[in-house]
Coordinates of C-alpha atoms in Angstrom, one line a residue:
M1 CA 118.8 116.7 111.6
H2 CA 116.5 117.4 114.6
I3 CA 112.8 117.4 113.8
D4 CA 112.5 121.0 115.1
T5 CA 115.0 122.0 112.4
F6 CA 112.8 120.4 109.7
H7 CA 109.8 122.3 111.0
R8 CA 111.7 125.6 111.0
I9 CA 112.8 125.0 107.4
V10 CA 109.2 124.4 106.2
R11 CA 107.9 127.4 108.1
I12 CA 110.5 129.7 106.5
L13 CA 109.6 128.3 103.1
D14 CA 105.9 128.9 103.8
R15 CA 106.6 132.5 104.8
T16 CA 109.0 133.6 102.1
L17 CA 108.2 131.7 98.9
P18 CA 105.9 133.4 96.4
L19 CA 102.9 131.3 95.6
P20 CA 103.9 130.2 92.1
L21 CA 107.1 128.6 93.5
H22 CA 105.7 127.2 96.7
G23 CA 104.1 124.1 95.2
R24 CA 107.4 123.1 93.5
V25 CA 110.0 124.1 96.0
V26 CA 108.4 123.0 99.3
P27 CA 108.2 119.3 98.4
L28 CA 111.8 119.3 97.1
V29 CA 113.4 121.1 100.0
G30 CA 111.0 119.7 102.6
G31 CA 111.6 116.2 101.3
W32 CA 115.4 116.7 101.4
A33 CA 115.2 117.9 105.0
M34 CA 112.8 115.2 106.2
R35 CA 115.1 112.5 104.8
R36 CA 117.7 113.8 107.2
V37 CA 115.5 113.4 110.3
P38 CA 116.7 110.1 112.0
D39 CA 113.4 108.3 112.1
R40 CA 112.9 108.8 108.4
R41 CA 116.5 107.7 107.6
F42 CA 115.9 104.6 109.7
L43 CA 112.7 103.8 107.7
E44 CA 114.4 104.4 104.4
R45 CA 117.8 102.9 105.1
R46 CA 117.0 100.0 107.4
I47 CA 113.4 99.0 107.5
L48 CA 112.5 99.3 103.8
P49 CA 115.6 97.5 102.6
W50 CA 115.0 94.7 105.1
L51 CA 111.4 94.3 103.9
V52 CA 112.6 94.3 100.2
S53 CA 115.1 91.5 101.1
M54 CA 112.2 89.3 102.3
R55 CA 110.5 89.5 98.9
P56 CA 107.0 89.7 100.4
G57 CA 104.1 88.9 98.0
R58 CA 102.1 92.0 98.9
V59 CA 103.0 95.1 101.0
L60 CA 100.6 97.9 102.1
F61 CA 101.9 101.4 103.0
V62 CA 99.1 103.3 104.8
G63 CA 99.3 107.1 104.7
T64 CA 100.8 108.8 101.7
S65 CA 102.5 112.2 101.7
R66 CA 104.3 114.7 99.4
I67 CA 107.1 115.4 102.0
P68 CA 108.8 113.2 101.2
D69 CA 106.9 111.8 98.2
T70 CA 105.7 108.4 99.1
R71 CA 105.9 107.3 95.5
S72 CA 109.6 106.9 96.0
Y73 CA 109.0 103.9 98.3
H74 CA 108.0 101.7 95.5
Q75 CA 110.0 103.4 92.7
A76 CA 113.4 103.6 94.4
Y77 CA 113.6 100.0 95.8
D78 CA 113.9 96.8 93.9
W79 CA 110.7 95.1 95.1
G80 CA 110.9 92.5 92.3
A81 CA 107.6 90.7 92.0
T82 CA 106.2 92.2 95.2
E83 CA 102.9 94.0 94.9
F84 CA 103.4 97.4 96.6
W85 CA 100.1 99.0 97.6
T86 CA 99.4 102.4 99.2
M87 CA 96.3 103.6 101.0
D88 CA 95.0 106.9 102.3
I89 CA 91.7 108.2 103.4
D90 CA 92.2 111.5 101.5
P91 CA 91.3 111.3 97.8
G92 CA 93.8 114.1 97.1
A93 CA 96.7 112.0 98.5
A94 CA 96.3 109.5 95.7
R95 CA 98.8 111.5 93.6
W96 CA 101.6 110.5 96.1
G97 CA 100.5 106.9 96.2
G98 CA 101.9 103.9 94.4
D99 CA 100.8 102.4 91.1
R100 CA 98.4 100.3 93.2
H101 CA 96.6 102.8 95.4
Q102 CA 93.4 102.4 97.4
C103 CA 91.5 105.5 98.7
G104 CA 89.9 104.4 101.9
D105 CA 89.9 104.2 105.7
I106 CA 92.2 101.7 107.4
R107 CA 89.5 101.3 110.0
T108 CA 87.4 99.5 107.4
A109 CA 90.1 97.9 105.4
R110 CA 88.2 94.7 104.8
E111 CA 85.8 96.7 102.6
Y112 CA 88.7 97.0 100.1
F113 CA 91.0 94.0 100.6
P114 CA 90.5 90.3 101.0
A115 CA 91.2 88.6 104.3
E116 CA 94.8 87.5 105.0
W117 CA 96.1 89.2 101.8
F118 CA 99.2 91.1 102.8
D119 CA 102.6 89.9 103.9
C120 CA 103.5 93.3 105.4
I121 CA 101.7 96.5 106.5
I122 CA 103.5 99.8 107.1
L123 CA 101.3 101.9 109.4
N124 CA 103.4 105.0 109.9
G125 CA 102.0 108.4 111.1
V126 CA 98.4 107.2 111.2
L127 CA 97.7 106.5 114.9
G128 CA 97.5 109.9 116.5
W129 CA 97.4 111.6 113.1
G130 CA 93.7 111.1 112.2
V131 CA 93.1 107.8 113.9
D132 CA 93.1 109.3 117.3
E133 CA 90.6 107.8 119.6
E134 CA 91.5 104.5 121.4
A135 CA 88.4 102.7 119.9
D136 CA 89.4 103.8 116.4
Q137 CA 93.0 102.7 116.9
E138 CA 91.8 99.3 118.1
R139 CA 89.6 99.0 115.1
A140 CA 92.5 100.0 112.7
L141 CA 94.8 97.3 114.3
E142 CA 92.0 94.7 114.1
Q143 CA 91.5 95.5 110.4
C144 CA 95.3 95.3 109.8
R145 CA 95.3 91.8 111.2
A146 CA 92.2 90.8 109.2
I147 CA 93.9 91.6 105.9
S148 CA 97.3 90.1 106.9
R149 CA 98.3 86.5 106.8
A150 CA 99.6 84.8 110.0
G151 CA 103.3 85.8 110.4
A152 CA 102.9 89.0 108.4
V153 CA 105.0 92.0 109.5
L154 CA 103.4 95.2 110.9
V155 CA 105.7 98.2 110.9
L156 CA 104.0 100.6 113.4
G157 CA 105.3 104.2 113.4
W158 CA 103.8 106.6 116.0
N159 CA 104.7 109.8 118.0
T160 CA 104.7 110.0 121.8
S161 CA 103.3 113.5 121.5
T162 CA 100.1 112.5 119.7
C163 CA 99.5 108.9 120.7
Q164 CA 99.5 106.7 123.7
D165 CA 101.8 103.7 123.6
P166 CA 100.0 101.3 121.1
R167 CA 101.4 98.3 123.0
K168 CA 98.9 99.1 125.7
L169 CA 96.0 98.5 123.3
A170 CA 94.2 95.2 123.9
M171 CA 93.8 94.6 120.2
L172 CA 97.5 94.9 119.5
A173 CA 98.4 92.4 122.3
K174 CA 95.7 90.0 121.0
H175 CA 96.8 90.0 117.4
Y176 CA 100.5 90.8 117.3
E177 CA 103.8 89.9 119.0
D178 CA 107.3 91.2 118.7
C179 CA 108.9 90.5 115.4
A180 CA 112.0 88.3 115.8
A181 CA 112.7 87.9 112.0
S182 CA 115.4 90.5 111.7
D183 CA 118.4 92.0 113.5
L184 CA 116.4 95.3 113.8
P185 CA 115.2 96.4 117.2
V186 CA 111.6 95.5 117.9
R187 CA 111.2 99.1 119.3
K188 CA 113.3 102.0 118.0
R189 CA 113.4 105.4 119.6
F190 CA 115.2 108.5 118.5
A191 CA 116.9 111.3 120.5
E192 CA 116.1 114.0 117.9
T193 CA 112.3 113.3 117.5
D194 CA 109.5 111.7 119.5
H195 CA 108.8 109.2 116.7
V196 CA 108.9 105.5 117.6
F197 CA 108.9 102.4 115.4
D198 CA 107.6 99.0 116.6
L199 CA 108.2 95.9 114.5
L200 CA 105.5 93.3 115.1
T201 CA 104.3 90.0 113.7
A202 CA 100.7 88.9 113.2
R203 CA 99.9 86.0 115.6
Q204 CA 98.6 82.7 114.3

């Protein structure tokens, strides 16, 4: 499904559904549609299963949402003993977070988490979607490195329409390098959407 098709579906639902049904139907239909957009399918069918197979000690998913419901990312996969954490700056987004959820700003992550604590951070739809200025993006990436152990994986999802290429940020080059630990591409683009995934590893 093309991303424009997804947006058309959600707009139609917003215009036609009576208010009592809106809160129940939009997440269900919108989630069904979003999971058919190629970048979301790649996240759910390739990236997350690969991360699960590594059996990381702790994973942090930054940015929760109801379309699709982020709770499924810790409920629908066999994480075993992995601690699956979620984080969002919006207190209202906690309802879509995991069992271990932190309300807070990724730009000040060390206020909430110990240094070198996570084995993987998924930062998807954050740069350019709230963390917009270059200085703030640099700070967010520096904080991601601060709470990640050396060798930890950073899954960075961003949109070319809302964000400059993060690889041009000095902080990214300083703290991260291409991830060579899987057969997944280190950068994945999609014809149907402007979303991009970068797979990176925290430098020593």
